[in-house]
Coordinates of N, CA and C in Angstrom, one line a residue:
M1 N 16.0 19.4 -37.2 CA 16.3 18.5 -35.6 C 16.6 17.7 -35.6
E2 N 16.9 17.4 -34.5 CA 16.0 16.1 -33.8 C 15.1 15.6 -32.6
K3 N 15.0 17.3 -32.4 CA 13.9 17.0 -31.6 C 12.5 17.1 -32.2
A4 N 12.8 17.5 -33.1 CA 11.3 18.1 -34.7 C 11.0 16.1 -34.4
T5 N 12.4 15.1 -34.7 CA 11.1 14.4 -35.4 C 11.8 12.7 -34.5
Q6 N 11.6 13.4 -32.8 CA 11.0 12.7 -31.9 C 9.5 12.3 -32.3
P7 N 9.1 10.8 -31.8 CA 7.9 10.5 -31.5 C 7.1 10.7 -30.9
E8 N 5.8 11.5 -31.2 CA 5.2 12.0 -30.6 C 4.8 11.4 -29.4
A9 N 5.2 10.1 -28.5 CA 4.6 9.7 -27.4 C 6.3 10.3 -26.5
V10 N 7.4 10.5 -27.3 CA 7.9 10.4 -26.8 C 8.4 11.9 -26.3
S11 N 8.0 12.7 -26.5 CA 7.8 14.1 -26.8 C 6.2 14.5 -26.0
S12 N 5.7 13.4 -26.2 CA 4.7 13.6 -25.1 C 5.1 13.4 -23.5
V13 N 6.3 13.0 -23.1 CA 6.2 12.5 -21.7 C 7.1 13.2 -21.7
M14 N 7.9 14.5 -22.6 CA 9.1 15.3 -22.3 C 8.0 16.6 -21.7
K15 N 7.3 16.5 -22.5 CA 6.2 17.3 -22.0 C 5.9 17.8 -20.5
V16 N 5.6 16.5 -20.1 CA 4.8 16.2 -19.5 C 5.7 16.6 -17.9
F17 N 6.8 16.2 -17.9 CA 8.2 16.7 -16.7 C 7.9 17.7 -17.0
S18 N 8.2 18.7 -18.1 CA 8.5 20.0 -18.0 C 7.4 20.7 -17.3
I19 N 6.1 20.2 -17.1 CA 5.0 20.6 -16.3 C 5.9 20.7 -14.9
L20 N 5.6 19.4 -15.5 CA 6.1 18.8 -12.9 C 7.1 19.1 -12.9
Q21 N 8.0 20.2 -13.7 CA 9.3 20.1 -13.5 C 9.0 21.9 -13.2
A22 N 8.1 22.2 -13.6 CA 8.0 23.8 -13.7 C 6.8 24.3 -12.6
L23 N 5.8 22.9 -11.9 CA 4.9 23.1 -11.5 C 6.3 23.6 -9.7
G24 N 6.5 22.1 -9.8 CA 7.6 21.7 -8.8 C 8.4 23.0 -8.7
E25 N 8.7 23.9 -9.2 CA 9.5 25.1 -8.7 C 8.6 26.0 -8.7
Q26 N 7.3 26.4 -9.3 CA 6.6 27.9 -8.5 C 5.7 26.9 -8.0
K27 N 5.0 27.2 -6.8 CA 3.4 27.0 -5.7 C 2.6 27.0 -6.9
D28 N 2.2 28.1 -6.8 CA 1.1 28.3 -8.4 C 1.1 29.3 -9.9
I29 N 1.0 29.0 -10.9 CA 1.4 29.0 -12.2 C 0.6 29.5 -12.9
G30 N -0.2 29.7 -13.4 CA -1.1 29.9 -15.1 C -0.7 29.3 -16.2
V31 N -1.8 29.1 -17.1 CA -1.8 28.7 -18.1 C -0.5 29.1 -18.8
S32 N -0.6 30.9 -19.0 CA -0.6 31.5 -20.3 C 0.6 31.7 -19.6
E33 N 1.4 31.9 -18.6 CA 3.2 31.8 -18.3 C 3.7 31.3 -18.0
L34 N 3.4 29.8 -18.4 CA 4.1 28.4 -18.0 C 3.7 27.7 -19.7
S35 N 3.2 28.9 -20.3 CA 2.9 28.2 -21.8 C 4.5 29.2 -22.2
Q36 N 4.7 30.2 -22.0 CA 5.5 30.7 -21.6 C 7.0 30.6 -21.1
R37 N 6.7 30.3 -20.5 CA 7.9 29.4 -19.8 C 8.2 28.0 -20.5
L38 N 8.0 27.7 -20.6 CA 8.3 25.8 -22.0 C 8.3 25.8 -23.4
M39 N 7.4 27.4 -23.1 CA 7.4 27.9 -24.9 C 6.7 26.7 -24.9
M40 N 6.0 26.7 -25.6 CA 4.3 25.6 -25.7 C 2.8 26.7 -26.0
S41 N 2.7 25.3 -27.1 CA 1.1 26.4 -27.2 C 0.4 27.1 -25.8
K42 N -0.4 27.7 -25.6 CA -1.6 27.7 -24.9 C -2.0 26.8 -24.3
A43 N -3.0 26.5 -25.8 CA -3.5 25.1 -26.1 C -3.3 24.3 -25.4
T44 N -2.2 23.5 -26.2 CA -1.5 22.4 -25.3 C -1.1 22.6 -23.6
T45 N -0.1 22.7 -23.7 CA 0.4 23.4 -21.7 C -1.8 23.2 -21.4
Y46 N -2.3 23.6 -22.2 CA -4.5 23.5 -21.4 C -4.1 22.2 -21.3
R47 N -4.8 21.6 -22.4 CA -5.0 20.6 -22.4 C -4.2 19.3 -21.5
F48 N -2.5 19.3 -21.7 CA -1.7 18.6 -20.1 C -2.0 18.7 -19.5
L49 N -2.6 19.8 -18.3 CA -2.9 20.7 -17.8 C -4.5 19.6 -16.6
Q50 N -5.0 20.1 -18.1 CA -6.7 19.2 -17.8 C -6.2 18.3 -17.3
T51 N -5.6 16.9 -18.8 CA -4.6 15.7 -18.6 C -4.4 15.5 -16.8
M52 N -3.9 15.2 -16.1 CA -3.4 15.9 -15.1 C -3.7 16.3 -14.1
K53 N -5.0 16.8 -14.3 CA -6.0 17.7 -13.2 C -6.7 16.6 -13.2
M54 N -6.8 15.5 -13.8 CA -7.8 15.1 -14.2 C -7.8 13.3 -13.3
L55 N -6.5 13.1 -13.2 CA -5.2 12.2 -12.4 C -5.4 12.4 -11.5
G56 N -5.1 13.3 -11.4 CA -5.1 14.1 -10.3 C -3.6 14.4 -9.5
Y57 N -2.9 14.4 -10.7 CA -1.6 15.4 -10.4 C -1.1 17.3 -10.2
V58 N -2.4 17.3 -10.5 CA -2.5 19.1 -10.7 C -4.2 19.3 -9.7
A59 N -4.0 20.1 -9.3 CA -5.1 20.7 -8.6 C -5.3 22.3 -9.6
Q60 N -6.4 22.6 -9.6 CA -7.0 23.9 -10.3 C -7.5 24.5 -9.5
E61 N -7.0 26.0 -9.5 CA -7.7 26.4 -7.8 C -8.6 27.4 -7.9
G62 N -10.1 26.6 -8.2 CA -11.6 27.1 -8.6 C -12.0 27.5 -10.3
E63 N -12.1 27.8 -10.6 CA -12.4 29.0 -11.8 C -11.3 29.8 -12.6
A64 N -9.8 29.6 -11.8 CA -9.1 30.2 -11.6 C -7.9 29.5 -12.3
D65 N -7.1 31.1 -13.7 CA -5.9 30.0 -13.9 C -5.2 30.2 -13.0
K66 N -5.5 29.3 -12.5 CA -3.9 28.4 -11.7 C -3.2 27.1 -10.9
Y67 N -2.6 27.1 -11.4 CA -2.9 25.0 -11.4 C -1.0 24.6 -10.3
S68 N -1.6 23.7 -10.1 CA 0.0 23.2 -8.3 C -0.4 22.1 -8.6
L69 N 1.2 21.5 -8.3 CA 1.2 20.1 -8.1 C 0.3 19.3 -6.4
T70 N -0.8 18.6 -6.8 CA -1.1 17.3 -5.5 C 0.1 17.4 -5.0
L71 N -0.4 16.3 -4.1 CA 0.9 15.2 -3.2 C 0.3 14.2 -3.8
K72 N -0.1 13.8 -4.3 CA -0.1 12.8 -5.2 C 1.1 12.5 -5.6
L73 N 2.2 12.3 -6.5 CA 3.8 12.4 -7.3 C 4.7 12.0 -5.3
F74 N 4.0 12.5 -3.9 CA 4.9 12.5 -3.0 C 4.5 10.8 -2.8
E75 N 2.7 11.2 -2.9 CA 2.7 9.5 -2.9 C 3.5 9.0 -3.2
L76 N 3.5 8.7 -4.7 CA 3.8 8.3 -5.2 C 5.5 8.1 -4.6
G77 N 6.2 8.7 -4.7 CA 8.3 9.1 -3.8 C 8.1 7.7 -2.6
A78 N 7.2 8.0 -2.0 CA 6.9 7.4 -0.9 C 7.1 5.4 -1.2
K79 N 5.9 5.6 -1.4 CA 6.4 4.2 -2.2 C 7.2 3.3 -2.8
S80 N 8.1 3.7 -3.4 CA 9.4 3.8 -4.4 C 10.2 4.0 -2.6
L81 N 10.4 4.9 -2.5 CA 10.9 4.9 -1.0 C 11.0 2.9 -0.2
E82 N 9.5 3.1 0.3 CA 8.8 2.0 1.3 C 10.3 0.1 0.5
Y83 N 10.3 0.4 -1.1 CA 10.1 -0.9 -2.4 C 11.6 -0.5 -1.8
V84 N 12.8 0.3 -1.9 CA 13.4 0.4 -1.6 C 14.0 -0.7 0.2
D85 N 13.6 -0.2 0.7 CA 13.8 0.3 1.8 C 13.6 -2.2 1.9
L86 N 12.3 -2.3 1.7 CA 11.8 -3.7 1.1 C 12.8 -4.3 1.0
I87 N 13.1 -4.1 0.0 CA 14.2 -5.1 -1.4 C 15.4 -5.3 -0.3
A88 N 16.4 -3.8 0.7 CA 17.3 -3.8 0.8 C 17.4 -5.1 2.0
I89 N 16.1 -4.8 3.8 CA 16.0 -6.1 4.5 C 15.6 -6.7 4.2
A90 N 15.2 -7.4 3.3 CA 15.1 -9.4 3.2 C 15.6 -9.7 1.6
D91 N 16.6 -9.2 1.6 CA 18.0 -8.9 1.0 C 18.9 -10.3 2.0
K92 N 18.9 -10.2 3.2 CA 19.9 -10.3 4.1 C 18.9 -12.2 4.5
Q93 N 18.3 -11.3 3.8 CA 17.1 -13.1 5.4 C 16.8 -13.8 4.0
M94 N 16.6 -13.5 3.0 CA 16.7 -14.2 1.7 C 18.4 -15.1 1.1
R95 N 19.0 -14.6 1.3 CA 20.5 -15.6 1.8 C 20.3 -16.0 3.0
I96 N 19.9 -16.2 3.7 CA 20.4 -16.8 4.5 C 19.2 -18.3 4.6
I97 N 18.4 -18.1 4.5 CA 17.4 -19.2 3.6 C 18.1 -20.1 2.2
A98 N 18.9 -19.0 1.0 CA 19.7 -19.6 -0.6 C 20.6 -20.3 0.6
E99 N 21.5 -19.1 1.9 CA 22.6 -20.3 2.6 C 22.2 -21.4 3.0
Q100 N 21.5 -22.1 2.6 CA 20.3 -23.1 3.6 C 20.3 -24.5 2.8
T101 N 18.9 -23.2 1.9 CA 18.9 -24.2 0.7 C 19.3 -24.5 -0.1
N102 N 19.8 -23.9 -0.4 CA 21.0 -23.8 -2.4 C 19.3 -23.4 -3.6
E103 N 18.2 -22.4 -3.1 CA 17.4 -22.5 -4.1 C 17.3 -21.3 -4.4
A104 N 16.1 -20.9 -5.6 CA 16.1 -19.7 -5.3 C 15.2 -19.1 -4.9
L105 N 15.2 -18.1 -4.4 CA 14.4 -17.3 -3.9 C 13.8 -15.8 -4.0
H106 N 12.7 -15.8 -4.8 CA 12.1 -14.9 -5.3 C 11.3 -13.7 -3.6
L107 N 11.0 -12.2 -4.5 CA 10.6 -10.5 -3.1 C 9.8 -10.6 -4.9
G108 N 7.9 -10.8 -4.2 CA 7.8 -10.2 -5.9 C 6.4 -9.1 -5.1
A109 N 5.4 -8.3 -5.6 CA 4.9 -7.3 -5.5 C 3.3 -7.8 -5.9
L110 N 2.5 -6.7 -6.1 CA 1.3 -6.3 -6.4 C 2.2 -5.4 -7.8
D111 N 0.7 -6.0 -8.9 CA 1.6 -4.7 -9.8 C 0.1 -4.9 -10.8
E112 N -1.0 -4.2 -10.7 CA -2.5 -4.2 -11.4 C -2.6 -5.2 -10.7
D113 N -2.7 -6.6 -12.1 CA -3.4 -7.7 -12.3 C -2.4 -8.3 -12.6
G114 N -1.4 -7.8 -12.3 CA -0.2 -9.8 -12.2 C 0.9 -8.8 -10.4
I115 N 1.6 -10.1 -11.2 CA 3.4 -9.9 -9.1 C 4.2 -9.6 -10.1
I116 N 4.9 -8.8 -10.0 CA 5.9 -8.6 -10.3 C 7.7 -8.7 -9.0
Y117 N 8.3 -8.9 -9.7 CA 9.7 -9.3 -9.3 C 10.5 -8.2 -8.7
I118 N 10.4 -8.1 -7.9 CA 11.8 -6.7 -7.7 C 12.7 -7.0 -7.2
H119 N 12.3 -8.3 -6.7 CA 14.3 -9.1 -5.9 C 14.3 -11.1 -6.1
K120 N 16.0 -11.3 -6.3 CA 15.6 -12.5 -6.2 C 16.7 -12.7 -6.0
I121 N 17.4 -14.2 -5.4 CA 19.0 -14.9 -5.4 C 18.8 -16.2 -6.1
D122 N 19.2 -15.9 -6.5 CA 19.2 -17.1 -8.0 C 20.4 -19.3 -6.9
S123 N 19.5 -19.0 -7.3 CA 19.5 -20.7 -6.6 C 21.7 -21.9 -7.0
G124 N 21.8 -22.5 -6.9 CA 23.1 -22.9 -6.5 C 22.3 -23.6 -8.3
Y125 N 22.3 -24.3 -7.4 CA 22.0 -25.3 -9.0 C 21.7 -24.9 -10.8
N126 N 21.8 -26.0 -11.0 CA 22.4 -26.0 -13.2 C 20.6 -25.7 -13.1
L127 N 20.0 -26.6 -12.8 CA 18.7 -26.5 -13.1 C 17.9 -25.4 -12.1
S128 N 17.2 -24.8 -12.5 CA 16.9 -24.1 -11.8 C 15.8 -23.1 -12.6
M129 N 14.8 -22.7 -11.8 CA 14.0 -21.9 -12.0 C 14.5 -20.6 -13.0
Q130 N 14.0 -20.4 -13.8 CA 14.7 -19.0 -15.1 C 13.6 -17.5 -13.7
S131 N 13.9 -16.6 -13.8 CA 13.0 -15.6 -13.6 C 14.5 -14.3 -13.6
R132 N 13.5 -12.9 -13.4 CA 14.5 -11.6 -13.6 C 13.4 -10.7 -12.9
I133 N 14.2 -9.8 -12.6 CA 13.3 -8.5 -11.7 C 13.3 -7.5 -12.5
G134 N 12.2 -7.9 -12.4 CA 11.3 -6.9 -13.4 C 10.2 -7.4 -13.8
R135 N 9.9 -9.0 -13.4 CA 9.9 -10.4 -15.1 C 8.3 -10.2 -14.5
R136 N 6.7 -10.1 -15.4 CA 5.4 -9.6 -14.5 C 5.0 -11.7 -14.8
N137 N 4.4 -12.3 -13.9 CA 3.8 -13.1 -13.7 C 2.2 -13.4 -13.4
P138 N 1.5 -14.5 -13.8 CA -0.2 -13.8 -13.0 C 0.0 -14.0 -11.6
L139 N -1.5 -13.7 -11.2 CA -1.6 -13.3 -10.0 C -1.7 -15.0 -9.5
Y140 N -3.1 -15.6 -9.9 CA -3.6 -16.4 -10.1 C -2.5 -18.3 -10.1
S141 N -1.6 -18.0 -10.4 CA -1.1 -19.2 -11.1 C 0.3 -19.3 -10.3
T142 N 0.6 -18.4 -9.2 CA 1.8 -18.2 -8.2 C 1.2 -18.4 -7.0
A143 N 2.5 -18.8 -6.3 CA 2.3 -19.0 -5.0 C 2.1 -17.3 -4.8
I144 N 2.8 -15.7 -4.5 CA 3.0 -15.4 -4.2 C 2.1 -14.4 -4.1
G145 N 1.5 -14.8 -5.7 CA -0.2 -14.2 -6.8 C -1.0 -14.5 -5.1
K146 N -0.9 -15.8 -5.0 CA -2.2 -16.4 -4.3 C -1.7 -15.8 -2.1
V147 N -0.5 -15.4 -2.3 CA -0.6 -14.7 -0.4 C -0.8 -12.6 -1.0
L148 N -0.5 -12.3 -1.8 CA -1.2 -10.6 -1.8 C -2.5 -10.8 -2.2
L149 N -2.9 -11.4 -2.3 CA -5.1 -12.1 -2.6 C -5.7 -12.7 -1.6
A150 N -4.7 -13.4 -0.5 CA -5.7 -14.8 0.6 C -6.0 -12.8 1.4
E151 N -5.8 -11.9 2.1 CA -5.9 -10.9 2.7 C -6.5 -9.7 1.9
R152 N -7.1 -9.9 0.9 CA -8.1 -9.3 0.6 C -9.3 -9.5 0.0
E153 N -10.0 -8.8 0.5 CA -11.6 -8.6 -0.2 C -11.6 -9.3 -0.8
T154 N -13.1 -10.4 -0.8 CA -13.3 -11.2 -2.1 C -13.8 -9.8 -3.1
D155 N -14.2 -9.0 -3.0 CA -15.0 -7.5 -3.9 C -13.4 -7.8 -4.8
F156 N -12.6 -7.4 -4.4 CA -10.7 -6.4 -4.4 C -10.0 -7.5 -5.4
V157 N -10.6 -8.9 -4.7 CA -10.0 -9.9 -5.8 C -10.6 -10.6 -7.5
K158 N -12.2 -9.5 -7.1 CA -12.8 -9.6 -8.6 C -12.9 -9.5 -9.7
Q159 N -12.3 -7.4 -9.1 CA -12.1 -6.7 -9.4 C -10.8 -6.4 -10.4
A160 N -9.5 -7.3 -9.4 CA -8.5 -7.5 -9.6 C -8.2 -8.0 -11.1
L161 N -9.2 -9.2 -11.3 CA -8.3 -10.1 -12.1 C -10.6 -9.8 -13.4
A162 N -11.6 -9.2 -13.5 CA -12.0 -9.2 -14.1 C -12.1 -8.5 -15.1
D163 N -10.3 -8.3 -15.8 CA -9.9 -9.4 -17.4 C -8.9 -9.3 -17.6
V164 N -8.5 -10.4 -17.0 CA -8.0 -11.3 -16.8 C -8.2 -12.0 -17.7
T165 N -8.0 -12.9 -18.9 CA -8.2 -14.4 -19.0 C -7.0 -15.5 -18.0
F166 N -7.5 -16.7 -17.5 CA -6.8 -18.0 -16.9 C -7.0 -18.9 -17.8
V167 N -5.3 -18.1 -18.4 CA -5.0 -19.4 -19.1 C -4.3 -20.9 -18.6
K168 N -3.9 -21.9 -19.3 CA -3.7 -23.0 -18.9 C -3.2 -22.1 -18.9
H169 N -1.5 -23.2 -18.2 CA -0.6 -22.3 -18.0 C 0.7 -24.3 -18.5
T170 N -0.5 -25.1 -18.0 CA -1.0 -27.0 -16.8 C -2.1 -27.6 -17.2
D171 N -2.0 -28.8 -17.1 CA -3.1 -28.7 -16.8 C -3.7 -28.7 -15.0
K172 N -2.4 -28.4 -13.8 CA -3.1 -27.8 -13.0 C -3.3 -26.7 -12.6
T173 N -3.3 -26.2 -13.5 CA -4.2 -24.6 -13.9 C -5.2 -23.9 -12.9
L174 N -5.5 -23.2 -12.5 CA -7.2 -22.7 -11.4 C -7.3 -22.1 -13.4
E175 N -9.1 -22.4 -13.1 CA -9.1 -21.9 -14.8 C -10.2 -20.7 -14.8
N176 N -10.7 -20.7 -12.9 CA -11.7 -18.9 -13.1 C -11.3 -18.6 -11.5
V177 N -12.0 -17.3 -11.0 CA -11.7 -16.0 -10.4 C -12.0 -17.4 -8.5
D178 N -13.2 -17.4 -8.7 CA -14.2 -18.7 -8.6 C -12.9 -19.8 -7.7
Q179 N -12.4 -20.6 -8.8 CA -11.2 -21.4 -7.6 C -10.2 -20.3 -7.0
L180 N -10.0 -19.4 -7.7 CA -8.3 -18.9 -6.7 C -9.3 -18.1 -5.8
I181 N -10.9 -18.1 -5.5 CA -11.9 -17.4 -4.0 C -11.2 -19.1 -2.9
E182 N -11.8 -19.2 -3.4 CA -11.6 -21.1 -2.6 C -10.2 -21.3 -2.0
E183 N -9.3 -21.3 -2.8 CA -8.3 -21.4 -1.9 C -7.1 -20.1 -1.3
L184 N -7.6 -19.3 -2.1 CA -7.5 -18.6 -0.6 C -7.9 -18.2 0.0
I185 N -8.8 -19.3 1.2 CA -9.3 -19.3 2.3 C -8.9 -19.9 2.5
L186 N -7.8 -21.5 2.5 CA -6.6 -22.8 2.1 C -5.6 -21.4 3.1
V187 N -5.1 -20.1 1.7 CA -3.6 -19.4 1.4 C -4.1 -19.2 3.6
R188 N -4.9 -18.2 3.8 CA -5.0 -16.5 4.6 C -5.0 -18.0 5.7
E189 N -6.0 -19.0 6.2 CA -5.7 -19.7 7.2 C -3.8 -19.7 7.0
Q190 N -3.5 -21.6 6.9 CA -2.7 -22.0 6.6 C -1.4 -20.8 7.0
G191 N -0.9 -19.7 6.2 CA -0.2 -18.2 6.9 C 1.1 -18.7 4.8
Y192 N 0.9 -19.0 3.6 CA 0.8 -19.2 3.2 C 0.7 -20.1 1.7
G193 N 1.0 -19.9 0.6 CA 0.7 -20.2 -0.6 C 1.8 -21.2 -0.8
Q194 N 0.6 -21.8 -1.9 CA 1.8 -23.2 -2.9 C 1.3 -22.6 -4.7
D195 N 2.1 -22.9 -5.4 CA 2.2 -22.8 -6.8 C 2.3 -24.6 -7.4
N196 N 1.3 -25.8 -7.3 CA 2.4 -26.6 -7.8 C 1.3 -27.3 -8.7
E197 N 2.8 -26.9 -9.4 CA 2.8 -27.1 -11.1 C 2.3 -26.4 -12.2
E198 N 2.0 -25.2 -11.2 CA 0.6 -24.5 -12.3 C 1.2 -23.3 -12.1
Q199 N 2.0 -22.7 -13.1 CA 2.9 -22.2 -13.5 C 3.9 -22.5 -14.5
E200 N 4.3 -23.4 -14.4 CA 5.4 -23.8 -15.3 C 5.8 -25.9 -14.8
P201 N 5.6 -26.0 -15.7 CA 4.8 -28.2 -15.7 C 6.6 -28.1 -14.2
G202 N 6.7 -29.3 -14.1 CA 8.3 -29.6 -13.5 C 8.6 -28.5 -12.1
L203 N 7.2 -27.3 -11.3 CA 8.0 -26.4 -11.0 C 7.5 -26.3 -9.6
R204 N 8.0 -26.0 -8.0 CA 6.9 -25.4 -7.1 C 7.5 -24.4 -6.9
C205 N 6.4 -24.1 -6.2 CA 6.7 -22.8 -5.3 C 5.5 -22.7 -4.6
I206 N 6.2 -22.1 -3.7 CA 6.6 -21.6 -1.8 C 6.1 -20.7 -1.3
A207 N 4.9 -19.7 -1.2 CA 4.8 -18.6 -0.5 C 5.2 -17.3 0.4
A208 N 5.3 -16.9 1.2 CA 4.9 -16.3 2.9 C 4.5 -14.9 2.5
P209 N 3.6 -14.2 3.1 CA 2.6 -13.3 3.1 C 4.5 -11.8 3.7
V210 N 4.5 -10.5 3.5 CA 5.5 -9.3 4.4 C 4.0 -8.8 3.8
Y211 N 4.0 -8.5 5.2 CA 3.7 -7.3 6.1 C 4.3 -5.8 6.2
D212 N 4.2 -4.8 5.9 CA 3.7 -3.2 6.2 C 3.1 -2.8 7.2
R213 N 4.5 -1.4 7.9 CA 3.5 -1.0 9.6 C 2.1 -0.8 9.5
F214 N 1.8 -0.9 8.6 CA -0.1 -1.2 8.5 C -0.7 -1.9 8.6
G215 N -0.3 -3.4 8.3 CA -0.7 -4.6 8.3 C -0.5 -5.4 7.2
Q216 N -0.5 -4.4 6.5 CA -0.9 -5.2 5.5 C 0.7 -5.5 4.2
V217 N -0.5 -6.7 3.5 CA 0.7 -7.4 2.8 C 1.3 -6.6 1.8
I218 N 2.1 -6.4 2.6 CA 3.3 -5.5 0.6 C 4.5 -5.9 -0.5
A219 N 4.0 -7.6 0.5 CA 4.8 -8.2 -1.6 C 4.2 -10.0 -0.5
G220 N 4.9 -11.0 -1.8 CA 5.8 -12.3 -1.4 C 6.4 -12.4 -1.0
L221 N 7.0 -13.3 0.1 CA 8.6 -14.2 -0.2 C 8.3 -15.6 -0.6
S222 N 9.0 -16.3 -2.0 CA 9.1 -17.3 -1.7 C 10.2 -18.2 -2.6
I223 N 10.0 -19.5 -2.0 CA 11.1 -20.3 -3.0 C 10.7 -21.7 -3.6
S224 N 11.9 -21.2 -4.5 CA 11.2 -22.7 -6.1 C 11.6 -23.4 -5.9
F225 N 11.2 -24.6 -6.9 CA 11.5 -25.4 -6.8 C 11.7 -26.5 -7.9
P226 N 12.6 -27.1 -8.6 CA 12.0 -28.1 -9.5 C 11.2 -29.4 -9.0
T227 N 10.8 -29.9 -8.7 CA 9.7 -31.1 -8.8 C 10.4 -32.4 -8.3
I228 N 11.4 -31.8 -9.1 CA 13.2 -33.0 -8.9 C 13.5 -33.5 -7.7
R229 N 13.7 -32.2 -6.9 CA 14.8 -31.8 -5.8 C 13.5 -31.1 -4.9
F230 N 11.8 -31.5 -4.7 CA 11.0 -31.5 -4.2 C 10.8 -32.5 -3.3
D231 N 11.5 -32.4 -1.7 CA 10.7 -33.3 -0.9 C 8.9 -32.5 -0.3
E232 N 8.3 -33.6 -0.3 CA 6.7 -33.1 0.0 C 7.3 -33.7 1.6
E233 N 7.8 -33.9 2.5 CA 7.9 -34.0 3.6 C 8.7 -32.9 4.0
R234 N 9.8 -32.6 3.8 CA 9.7 -31.1 4.0 C 9.4 -29.6 3.7
L235 N 8.0 -30.5 3.4 CA 7.3 -28.9 3.2 C 7.0 -28.1 4.9
S236 N 6.7 -28.4 5.8 CA 7.0 -28.0 6.4 C 7.6 -27.3 7.5
Y237 N 9.0 -27.5 6.3 CA 10.3 -27.1 6.9 C 10.9 -25.9 6.3
Y238 N 10.4 -25.8 5.0 CA 11.0 -25.2 3.7 C 9.1 -24.3 4.5
V239 N 8.2 -23.9 4.7 CA 6.9 -23.4 5.3 C 7.7 -22.2 6.7
E240 N 8.3 -23.1 7.7 CA 9.4 -22.4 8.9 C 10.2 -22.1 8.1
L241 N 10.8 -21.9 7.6 CA 11.8 -21.0 7.1 C 11.1 -19.1 6.7
L242 N 10.5 -19.7 5.4 CA 10.0 -18.6 4.8 C 8.7 -18.1 5.9
Q243 N 8.7 -18.2 6.3 CA 7.7 -18.6 8.1 C 8.2 -17.3 8.7
T244 N 9.4 -17.9 8.7 CA 10.5 -16.3 9.7 C 11.4 -16.0 9.1
A245 N 11.9 -15.6 7.7 CA 12.3 -15.6 7.5 C 11.2 -13.9 7.0
A246 N 10.3 -13.9 6.6 CA 8.9 -12.9 6.3 C 8.8 -12.7 7.1
N247 N 7.7 -12.7 8.8 CA 8.3 -12.5 9.7 C 9.1 -11.5 10.1
R248 N 10.7 -11.8 10.3 CA 11.6 -10.7 10.5 C 11.3 -9.7 10.2
I249 N 11.3 -9.3 8.5 CA 11.4 -8.8 7.6 C 10.4 -7.9 8.0
S250 N 8.7 -8.6 8.4 CA 7.9 -7.9 8.1 C 8.2 -6.6 9.3
E251 N 8.7 -7.0 10.2 CA 8.9 -6.3 12.2 C 9.3 -5.6 11.6
Q252 N 11.5 -4.7 11.2 CA 11.1 -4.3 10.5 C 11.2 -3.2 9.4
L253 N 9.7 -3.2 8.9 CA 9.5 -3.0 8.7 C 7.7 -1.7 9.2
G254 N 8.1 -2.1 10.6 CA 7.9 -1.0 11.4 C 5.9 -2.6 11.0
Y255 N 6.1 -4.1 11.0 CA 4.9 -4.5 11.6 C 4.7 -5.6 12.9
H256 N 3.3 -5.2 13.3 CA 3.8 -5.7 15.1 C 1.9 -6.3 14.5
S257 N 2.8 -7.9 15.2 CA 0.9 -8.6 15.5 C -0.2 -7.9 15.7
E258 N 0.1 -7.3 16.6 CA -1.4 -6.4 17.2 C -1.7 -5.7 16.2
N259 N -0.5 -4.5 15.7 CA -1.5 -4.1 14.1 C -2.9 -4.6 13.7
Q260 N -3.3 -5.4 13.9 CA -4.1 -6.7 12.7 C -5.0 -6.6 13.9

């Protein structure tokens, strides 16, 4: 049968979601009843429940043989909805900048020790940054990564990058976390970050922070140029475009400057 030939990892994922669904349908349930309902062995069911408990998705009532869902799944769902709202709101502002500049716009968020692109508007030029939604890039060599980290505590930055190797993508790439922390001070003071050919030769990026209703930086909004089209004298103009757009997005997410 097909089920018998599934890879073990896929089978395990299916079991996890079966347990979650069962717990969602009943407030609390014992191991024996759950294993019978899902047609899994009691030992396997118990092992999965204990792992899910350790990860914070399932709670056990004292030493009783009863398990229930925690609010962690709700928190994940709330974060997902927040990004949906963010993308819908940001799209309008990004298109305004795209119409004025014809350059590529990206919206990126923190993804563990890197950034992930969650929305983009392509450049109207043939020569432009090649990217895709869902692509990950480093924090240390991207303008978005720098604005995502700039208002974080130094300990957070060091911990986030503790296992990261600073790859020299170009001769301008920062070499270690201390150099990055030093630059983050400037990013925080000026309200924008830059990637000056640090991630890719011939590519220049500028980014501004987007805040959620709690005053936390939730994303970075960037504009990217091939260096042959970048005019240093227009830097302040591009920064103003990004900051204005980022502020409008933040305000629609419920952020006000007095929140800080």
